[in-house]
mmCIF file of C-alpha atoms in Angstrom:
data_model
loop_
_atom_site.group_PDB
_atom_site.id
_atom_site.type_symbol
_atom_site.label_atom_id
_atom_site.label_comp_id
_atom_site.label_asym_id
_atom_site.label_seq_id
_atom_site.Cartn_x
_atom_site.Cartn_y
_atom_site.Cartn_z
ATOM 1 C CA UNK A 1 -21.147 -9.689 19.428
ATOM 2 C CA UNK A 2 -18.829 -11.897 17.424
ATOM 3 C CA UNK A 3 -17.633 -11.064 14.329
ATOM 4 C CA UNK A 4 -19.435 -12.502 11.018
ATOM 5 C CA UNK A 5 -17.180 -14.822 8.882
ATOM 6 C CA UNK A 6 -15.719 -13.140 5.710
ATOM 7 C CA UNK A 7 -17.929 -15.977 4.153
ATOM 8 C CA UNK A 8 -21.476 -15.056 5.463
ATOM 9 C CA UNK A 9 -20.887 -11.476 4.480
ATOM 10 C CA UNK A 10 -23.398 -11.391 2.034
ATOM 11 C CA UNK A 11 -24.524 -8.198 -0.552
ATOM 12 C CA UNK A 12 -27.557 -6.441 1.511
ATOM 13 C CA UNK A 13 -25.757 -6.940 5.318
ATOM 14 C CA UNK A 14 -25.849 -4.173 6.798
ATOM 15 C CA UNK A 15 -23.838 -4.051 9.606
ATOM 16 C CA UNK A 16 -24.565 -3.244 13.101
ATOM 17 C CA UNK A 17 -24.841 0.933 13.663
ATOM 18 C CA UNK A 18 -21.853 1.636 16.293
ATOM 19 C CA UNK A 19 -21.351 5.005 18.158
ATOM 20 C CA UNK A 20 -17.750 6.479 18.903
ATOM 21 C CA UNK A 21 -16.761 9.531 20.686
ATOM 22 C CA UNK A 22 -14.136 12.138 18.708
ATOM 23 C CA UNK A 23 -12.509 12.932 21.845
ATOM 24 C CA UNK A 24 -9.922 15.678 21.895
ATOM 25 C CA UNK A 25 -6.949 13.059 23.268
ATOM 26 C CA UNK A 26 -7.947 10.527 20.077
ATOM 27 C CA UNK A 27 -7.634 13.383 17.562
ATOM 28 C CA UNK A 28 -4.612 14.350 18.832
ATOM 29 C CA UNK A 29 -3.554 10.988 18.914
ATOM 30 C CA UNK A 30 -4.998 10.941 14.813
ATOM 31 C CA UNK A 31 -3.007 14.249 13.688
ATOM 32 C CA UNK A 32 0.287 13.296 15.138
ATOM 33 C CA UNK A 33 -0.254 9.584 13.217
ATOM 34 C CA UNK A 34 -0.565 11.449 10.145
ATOM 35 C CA UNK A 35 1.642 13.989 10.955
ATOM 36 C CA UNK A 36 0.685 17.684 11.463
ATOM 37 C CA UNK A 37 -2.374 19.732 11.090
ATOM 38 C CA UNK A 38 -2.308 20.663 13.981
ATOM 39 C CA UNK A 39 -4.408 23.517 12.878
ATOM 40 C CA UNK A 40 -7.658 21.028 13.759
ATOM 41 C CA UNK A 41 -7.052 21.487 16.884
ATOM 42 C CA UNK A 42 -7.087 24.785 17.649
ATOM 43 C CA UNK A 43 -10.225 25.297 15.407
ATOM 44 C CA UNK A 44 -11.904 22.437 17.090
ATOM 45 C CA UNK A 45 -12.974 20.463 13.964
ATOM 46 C CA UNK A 46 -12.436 16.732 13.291
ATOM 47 C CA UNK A 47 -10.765 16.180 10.080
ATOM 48 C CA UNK A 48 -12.954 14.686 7.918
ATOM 49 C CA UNK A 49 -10.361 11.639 7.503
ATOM 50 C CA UNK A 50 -10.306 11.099 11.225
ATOM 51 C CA UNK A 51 -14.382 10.456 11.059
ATOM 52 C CA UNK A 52 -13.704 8.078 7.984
ATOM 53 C CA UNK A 53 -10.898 6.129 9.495
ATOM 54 C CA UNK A 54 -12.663 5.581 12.708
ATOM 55 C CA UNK A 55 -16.306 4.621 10.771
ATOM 56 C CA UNK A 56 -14.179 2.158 9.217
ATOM 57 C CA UNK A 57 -12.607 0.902 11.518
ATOM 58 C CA UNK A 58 -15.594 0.774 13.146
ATOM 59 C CA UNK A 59 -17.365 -1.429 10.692
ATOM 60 C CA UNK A 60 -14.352 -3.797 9.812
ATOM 61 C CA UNK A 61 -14.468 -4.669 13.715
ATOM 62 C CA UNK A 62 -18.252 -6.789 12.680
ATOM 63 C CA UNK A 63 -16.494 -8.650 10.221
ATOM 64 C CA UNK A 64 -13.604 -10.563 9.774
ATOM 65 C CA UNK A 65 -11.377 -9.408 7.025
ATOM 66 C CA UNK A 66 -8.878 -12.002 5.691
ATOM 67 C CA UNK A 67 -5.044 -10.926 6.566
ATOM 68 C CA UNK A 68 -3.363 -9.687 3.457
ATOM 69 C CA UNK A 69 -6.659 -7.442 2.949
ATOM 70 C CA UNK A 70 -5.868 -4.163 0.763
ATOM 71 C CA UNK A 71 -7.921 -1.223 0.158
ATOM 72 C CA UNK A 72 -8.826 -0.846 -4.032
ATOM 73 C CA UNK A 73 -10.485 2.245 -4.235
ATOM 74 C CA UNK A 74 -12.151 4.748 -1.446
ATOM 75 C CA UNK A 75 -15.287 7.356 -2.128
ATOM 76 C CA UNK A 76 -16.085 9.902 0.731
ATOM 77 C CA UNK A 77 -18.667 12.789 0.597
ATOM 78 C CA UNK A 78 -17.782 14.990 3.683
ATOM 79 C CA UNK A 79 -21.731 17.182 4.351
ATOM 80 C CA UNK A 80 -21.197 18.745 7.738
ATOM 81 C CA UNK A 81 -18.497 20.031 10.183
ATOM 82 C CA UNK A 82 -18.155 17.913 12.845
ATOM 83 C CA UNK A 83 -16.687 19.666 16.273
ATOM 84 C CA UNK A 84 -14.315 17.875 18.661
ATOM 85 C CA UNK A 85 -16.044 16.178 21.498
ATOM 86 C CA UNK A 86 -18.905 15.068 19.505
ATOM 87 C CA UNK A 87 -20.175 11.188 19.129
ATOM 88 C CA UNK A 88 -20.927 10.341 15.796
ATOM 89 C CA UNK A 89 -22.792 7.168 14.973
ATOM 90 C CA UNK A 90 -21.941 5.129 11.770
ATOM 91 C CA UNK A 91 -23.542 2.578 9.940
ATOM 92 C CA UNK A 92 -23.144 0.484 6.221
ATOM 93 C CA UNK A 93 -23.974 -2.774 4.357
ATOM 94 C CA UNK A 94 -22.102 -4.863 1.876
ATOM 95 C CA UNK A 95 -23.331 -3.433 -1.653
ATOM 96 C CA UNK A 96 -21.044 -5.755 -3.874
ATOM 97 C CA UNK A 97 -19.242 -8.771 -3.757
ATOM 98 C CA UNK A 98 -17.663 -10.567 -6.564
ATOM 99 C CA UNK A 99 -14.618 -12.846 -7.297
ATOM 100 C CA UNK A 100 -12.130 -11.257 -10.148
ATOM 101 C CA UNK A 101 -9.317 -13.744 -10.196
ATOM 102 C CA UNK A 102 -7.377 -14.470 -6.853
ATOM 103 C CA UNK A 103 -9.083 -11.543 -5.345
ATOM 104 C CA UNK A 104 -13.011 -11.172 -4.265
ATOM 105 C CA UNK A 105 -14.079 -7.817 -3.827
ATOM 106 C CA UNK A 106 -16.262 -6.444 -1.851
ATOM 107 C CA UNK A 107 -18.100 -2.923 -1.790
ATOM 108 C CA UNK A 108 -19.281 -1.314 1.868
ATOM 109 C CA UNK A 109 -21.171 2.001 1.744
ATOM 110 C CA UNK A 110 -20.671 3.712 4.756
ATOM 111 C CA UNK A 111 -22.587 6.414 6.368
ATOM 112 C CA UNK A 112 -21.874 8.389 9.904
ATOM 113 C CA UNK A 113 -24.713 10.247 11.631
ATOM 114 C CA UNK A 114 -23.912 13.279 14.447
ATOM 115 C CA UNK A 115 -25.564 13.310 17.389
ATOM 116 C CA UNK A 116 -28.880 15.245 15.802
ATOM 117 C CA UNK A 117 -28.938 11.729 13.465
ATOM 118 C CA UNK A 118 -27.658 14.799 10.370
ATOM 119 C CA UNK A 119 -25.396 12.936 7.750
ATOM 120 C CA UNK A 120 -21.987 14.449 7.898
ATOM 121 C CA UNK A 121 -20.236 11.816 5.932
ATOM 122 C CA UNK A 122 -20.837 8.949 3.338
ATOM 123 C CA UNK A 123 -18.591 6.852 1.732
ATOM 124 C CA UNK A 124 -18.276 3.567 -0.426
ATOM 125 C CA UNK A 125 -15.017 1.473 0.186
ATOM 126 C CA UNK A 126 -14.065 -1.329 -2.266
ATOM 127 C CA UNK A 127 -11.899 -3.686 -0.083
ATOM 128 C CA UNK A 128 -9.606 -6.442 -2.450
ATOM 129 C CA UNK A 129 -9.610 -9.410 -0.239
ATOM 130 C CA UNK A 130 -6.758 -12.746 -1.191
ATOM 131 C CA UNK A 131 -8.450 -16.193 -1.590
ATOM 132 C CA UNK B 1 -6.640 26.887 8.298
ATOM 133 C CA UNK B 2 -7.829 28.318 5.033
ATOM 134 C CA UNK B 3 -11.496 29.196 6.126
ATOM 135 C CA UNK B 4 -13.556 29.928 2.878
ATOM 136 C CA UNK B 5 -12.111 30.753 -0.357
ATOM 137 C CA UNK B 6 -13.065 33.206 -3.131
ATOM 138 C CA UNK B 7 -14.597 32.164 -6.063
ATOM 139 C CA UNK B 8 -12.746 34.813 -7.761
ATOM 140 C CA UNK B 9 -9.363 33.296 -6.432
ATOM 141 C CA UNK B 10 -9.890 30.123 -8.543
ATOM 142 C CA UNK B 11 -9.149 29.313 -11.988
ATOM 143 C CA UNK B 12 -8.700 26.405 -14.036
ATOM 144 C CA UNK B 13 -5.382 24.768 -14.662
ATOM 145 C CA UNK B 14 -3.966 26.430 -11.026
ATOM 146 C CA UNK B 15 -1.751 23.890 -8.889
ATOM 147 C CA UNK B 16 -2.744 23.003 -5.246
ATOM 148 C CA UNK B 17 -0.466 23.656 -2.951
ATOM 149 C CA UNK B 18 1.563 19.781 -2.628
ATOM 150 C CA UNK B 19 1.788 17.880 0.380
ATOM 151 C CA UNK B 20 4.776 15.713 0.692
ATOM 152 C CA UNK B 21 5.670 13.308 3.307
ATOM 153 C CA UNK B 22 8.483 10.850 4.552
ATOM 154 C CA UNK B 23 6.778 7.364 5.125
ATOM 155 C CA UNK B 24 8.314 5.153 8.211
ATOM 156 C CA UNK B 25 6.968 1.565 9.514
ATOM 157 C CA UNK B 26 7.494 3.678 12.693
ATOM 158 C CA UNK B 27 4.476 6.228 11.603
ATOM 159 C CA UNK B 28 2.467 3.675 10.355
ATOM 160 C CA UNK B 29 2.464 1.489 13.227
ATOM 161 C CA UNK B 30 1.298 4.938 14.714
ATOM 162 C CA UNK B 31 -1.250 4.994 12.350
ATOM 163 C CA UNK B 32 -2.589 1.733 13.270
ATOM 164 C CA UNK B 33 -2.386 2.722 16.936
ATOM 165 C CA UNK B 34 -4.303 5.755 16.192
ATOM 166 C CA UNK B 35 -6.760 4.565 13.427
ATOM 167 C CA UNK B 36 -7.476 0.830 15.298
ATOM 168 C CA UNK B 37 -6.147 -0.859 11.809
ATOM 169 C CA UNK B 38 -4.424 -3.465 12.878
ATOM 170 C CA UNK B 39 -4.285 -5.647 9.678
ATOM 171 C CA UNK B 40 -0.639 -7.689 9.526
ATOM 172 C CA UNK B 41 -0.139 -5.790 5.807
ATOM 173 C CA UNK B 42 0.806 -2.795 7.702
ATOM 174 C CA UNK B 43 2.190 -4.118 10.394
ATOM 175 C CA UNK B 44 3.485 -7.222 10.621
ATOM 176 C CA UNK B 45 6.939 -7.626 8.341
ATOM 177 C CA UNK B 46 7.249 -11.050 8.800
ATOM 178 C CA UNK B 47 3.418 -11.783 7.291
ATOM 179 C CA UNK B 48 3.993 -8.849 4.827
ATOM 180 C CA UNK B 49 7.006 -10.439 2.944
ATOM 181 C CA UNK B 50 5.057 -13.844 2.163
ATOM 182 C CA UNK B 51 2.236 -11.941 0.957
ATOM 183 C CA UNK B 52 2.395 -10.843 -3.323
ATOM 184 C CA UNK B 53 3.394 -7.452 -2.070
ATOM 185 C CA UNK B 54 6.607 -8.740 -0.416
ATOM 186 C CA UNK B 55 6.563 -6.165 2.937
ATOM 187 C CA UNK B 56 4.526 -4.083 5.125
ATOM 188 C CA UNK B 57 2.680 -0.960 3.463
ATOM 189 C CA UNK B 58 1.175 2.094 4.788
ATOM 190 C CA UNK B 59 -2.738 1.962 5.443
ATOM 191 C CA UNK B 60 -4.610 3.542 2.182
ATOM 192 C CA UNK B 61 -6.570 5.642 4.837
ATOM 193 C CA UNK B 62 -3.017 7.376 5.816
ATOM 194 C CA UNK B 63 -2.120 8.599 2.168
ATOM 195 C CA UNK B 64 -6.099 9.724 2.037
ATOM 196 C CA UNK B 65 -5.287 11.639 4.991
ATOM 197 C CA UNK B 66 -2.243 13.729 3.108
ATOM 198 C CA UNK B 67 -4.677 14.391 0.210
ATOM 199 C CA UNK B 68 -7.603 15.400 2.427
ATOM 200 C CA UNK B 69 -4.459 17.765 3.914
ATOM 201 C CA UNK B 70 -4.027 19.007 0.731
ATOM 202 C CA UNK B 71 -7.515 20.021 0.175
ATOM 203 C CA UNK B 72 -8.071 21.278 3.577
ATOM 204 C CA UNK B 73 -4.991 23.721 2.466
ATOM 205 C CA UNK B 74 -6.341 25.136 -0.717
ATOM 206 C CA UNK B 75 -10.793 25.036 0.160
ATOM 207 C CA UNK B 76 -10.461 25.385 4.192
ATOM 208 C CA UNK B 77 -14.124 24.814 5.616
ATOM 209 C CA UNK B 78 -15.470 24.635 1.737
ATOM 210 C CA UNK B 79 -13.623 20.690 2.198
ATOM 211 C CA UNK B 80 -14.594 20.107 5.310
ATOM 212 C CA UNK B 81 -18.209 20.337 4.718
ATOM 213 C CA UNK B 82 -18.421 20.041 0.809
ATOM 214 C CA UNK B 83 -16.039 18.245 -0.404
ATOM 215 C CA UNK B 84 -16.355 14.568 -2.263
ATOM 216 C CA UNK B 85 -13.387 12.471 -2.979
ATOM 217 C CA UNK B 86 -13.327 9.462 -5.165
ATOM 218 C CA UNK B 87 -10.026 7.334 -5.909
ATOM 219 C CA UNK B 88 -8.196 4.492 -6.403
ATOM 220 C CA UNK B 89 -5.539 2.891 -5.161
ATOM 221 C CA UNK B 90 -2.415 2.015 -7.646
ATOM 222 C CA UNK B 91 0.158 1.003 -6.242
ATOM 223 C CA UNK B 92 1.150 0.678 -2.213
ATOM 224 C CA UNK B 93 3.152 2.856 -0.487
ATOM 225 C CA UNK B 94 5.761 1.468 1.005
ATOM 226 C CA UNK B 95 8.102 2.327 4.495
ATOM 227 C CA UNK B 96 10.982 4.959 2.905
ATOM 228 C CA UNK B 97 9.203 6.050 0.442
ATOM 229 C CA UNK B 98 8.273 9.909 0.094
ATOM 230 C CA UNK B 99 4.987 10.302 -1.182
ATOM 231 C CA UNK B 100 4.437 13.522 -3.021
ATOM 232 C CA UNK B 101 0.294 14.511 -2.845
ATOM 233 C CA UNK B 102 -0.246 17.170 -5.766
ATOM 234 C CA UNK B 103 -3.661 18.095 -7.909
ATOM 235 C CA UNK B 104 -4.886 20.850 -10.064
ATOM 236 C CA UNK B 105 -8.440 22.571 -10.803
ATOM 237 C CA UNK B 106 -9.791 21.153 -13.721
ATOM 238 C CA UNK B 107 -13.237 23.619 -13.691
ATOM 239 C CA UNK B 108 -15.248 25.328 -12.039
ATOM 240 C CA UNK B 109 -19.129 24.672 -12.593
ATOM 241 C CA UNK B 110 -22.061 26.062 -11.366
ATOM 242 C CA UNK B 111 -25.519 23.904 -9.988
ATOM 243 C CA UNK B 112 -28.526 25.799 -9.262
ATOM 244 C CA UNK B 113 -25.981 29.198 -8.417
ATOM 245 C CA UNK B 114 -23.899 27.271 -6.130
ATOM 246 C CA UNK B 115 -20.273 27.140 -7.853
ATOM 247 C CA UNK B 116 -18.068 23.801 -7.823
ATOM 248 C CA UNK B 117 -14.726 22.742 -7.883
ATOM 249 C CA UNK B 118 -13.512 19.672 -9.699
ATOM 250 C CA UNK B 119 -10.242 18.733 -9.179
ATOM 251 C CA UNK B 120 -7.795 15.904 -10.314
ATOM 252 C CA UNK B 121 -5.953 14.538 -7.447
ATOM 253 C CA UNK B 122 -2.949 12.390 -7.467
ATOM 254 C CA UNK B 123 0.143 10.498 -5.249
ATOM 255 C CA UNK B 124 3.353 9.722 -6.464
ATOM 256 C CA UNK B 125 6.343 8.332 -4.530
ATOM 257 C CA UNK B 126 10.019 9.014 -5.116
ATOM 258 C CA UNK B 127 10.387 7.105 -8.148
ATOM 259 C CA UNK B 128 7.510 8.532 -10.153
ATOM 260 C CA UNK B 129 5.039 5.646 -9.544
ATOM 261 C CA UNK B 130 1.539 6.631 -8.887
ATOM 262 C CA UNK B 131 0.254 5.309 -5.367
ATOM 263 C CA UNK B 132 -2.899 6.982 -5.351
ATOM 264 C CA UNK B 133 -5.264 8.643 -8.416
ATOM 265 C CA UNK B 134 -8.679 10.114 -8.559
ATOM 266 C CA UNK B 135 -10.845 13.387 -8.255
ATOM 267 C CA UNK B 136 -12.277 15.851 -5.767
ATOM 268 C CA UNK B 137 -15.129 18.321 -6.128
ATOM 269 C CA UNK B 138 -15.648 20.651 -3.553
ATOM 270 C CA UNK B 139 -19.145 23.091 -3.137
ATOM 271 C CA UNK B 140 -17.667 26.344 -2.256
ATOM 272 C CA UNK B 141 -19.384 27.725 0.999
ATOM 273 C CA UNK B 142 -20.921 31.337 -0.071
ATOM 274 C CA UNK B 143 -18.654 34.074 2.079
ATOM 275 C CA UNK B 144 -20.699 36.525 4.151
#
């Protein structure tokens, strides 16, 4: 599926739910990225970041976001461990979206779903996007 | 890891233990590699300096992820499956710049017997500036 314009994002999308697996080689490849914490690892738990960054990368991949795009503020609730191997599915919809000078914002909840559909994280990302 | 802590071991006004890091374009282009962020803020120099913020800057995600460090530190599995962050972003942090992740327990509360932490939460780089500001509460997991 294509991406939807920046422009037909309206408030109430919700964008299409998309599954990813939390492999052991990608959150290997996360902890070296941000540089330690290693300790994940060896307990077998996903860093609660990793399952944020990935659900939003996750979602921005429906959409196109303008270049020059800049996070403005970030809210995560973290609700369950999630082990290593496991494919969580994530979902969200456009809550806000208003013009404050050169900038529109716009406000995504996010949510990601294990594989027994249990929330184990939530979130609501304001993005500050250049006109 | 830290796996639960005591109630007993927390008290208002105590420091958590700091996270600082070294920022490179080299680890944030790893960042992007790892997270699948490829917007040309972070990336791309040449896009970066005719933007308002004049270069490249790390992904917001990235200095969440030394904070979320920080937390994982101090509350172990109580912030892994508990914990609630809310910030905003101040200022962007830049390649070269050391970013300094430090916070403090404002209270402890309890809801319906379950106690939890709230915490203030902030980033600074080298020069003082706050990147990154905001709170954390974490439900602290009971200890068997």
């Amino acid at each position: 599926m294509s991406p939807i314009s920046f422009e037909e994002l309206a408030v109430g999308y919700e964008f299409p739910a998309t599954s990813y697996e939390l492999s052991q080689p990608l959150i290997a490849q996360y902890l070296e990225a941000v540089g330690g914490q290693q300790y994940f690892l060896t307990s077998g738990v996903v860093p609660p970041l990793a399952i944020a960054a990935y659900a939003m990368t996750a979602l921005s991949q429906s959409f196109s976001v303008p270049p020059g795009s800049i996070h403005a503020s970030q809210e995560f609730e973290f609700l369950k461990l999630v082990p290593i191997g496991s494919t969580v599915s994530c979902g969200g919809k456009i809550v806000q979206k208003v013009q404050r000078g050169r900038l529109h914002l716009v406000v995504l909840e996010i949510n990601a779903l294990n594989q027994d559909e249990e929330k184990v994280l939530s979130g609501k990302a304001t993005i500050a996007v250049p006109i | 890891m830290n796996q639960k802590r005591k109630l007993s071991d927390i008290h208002p006004g105590d420091s958590l233990p700091s996270v600082v890091k070294h920022i490179t374009q080299e680890e944030i282009n790893l960042y992007a590699e790892a997270s699948g962020d490829f917007n040309p803020i972070h990336i791309d120099e040449s896009f970066a300096a005719q933007t308002p913020l004049g270069g490249t800057i790390a992904h917001g995600m990235l200095i969440l992820a030394y904070m979320s460090e920080m937390m994982t530190k101090a509350f172990g599995e109580s912030w892994l499956s508990g914990g609630k962050l809310s910030v905003r972003f101040k200022a962007p942090a830049r390649p070269k710049d050391t970013i300094t992740t430090s916070g403090k327990i404002d209270s402890v509360e309890h809801k319906e017997g379950v106690p939890y932490v709230n915490c203030s939460l902030e980033s600074r780089n080298q020069k003082g500036e706050t990147v990154i500001t905001g709170g954390a509460v974490v439900k602290l997991q009971p200890i068997p």
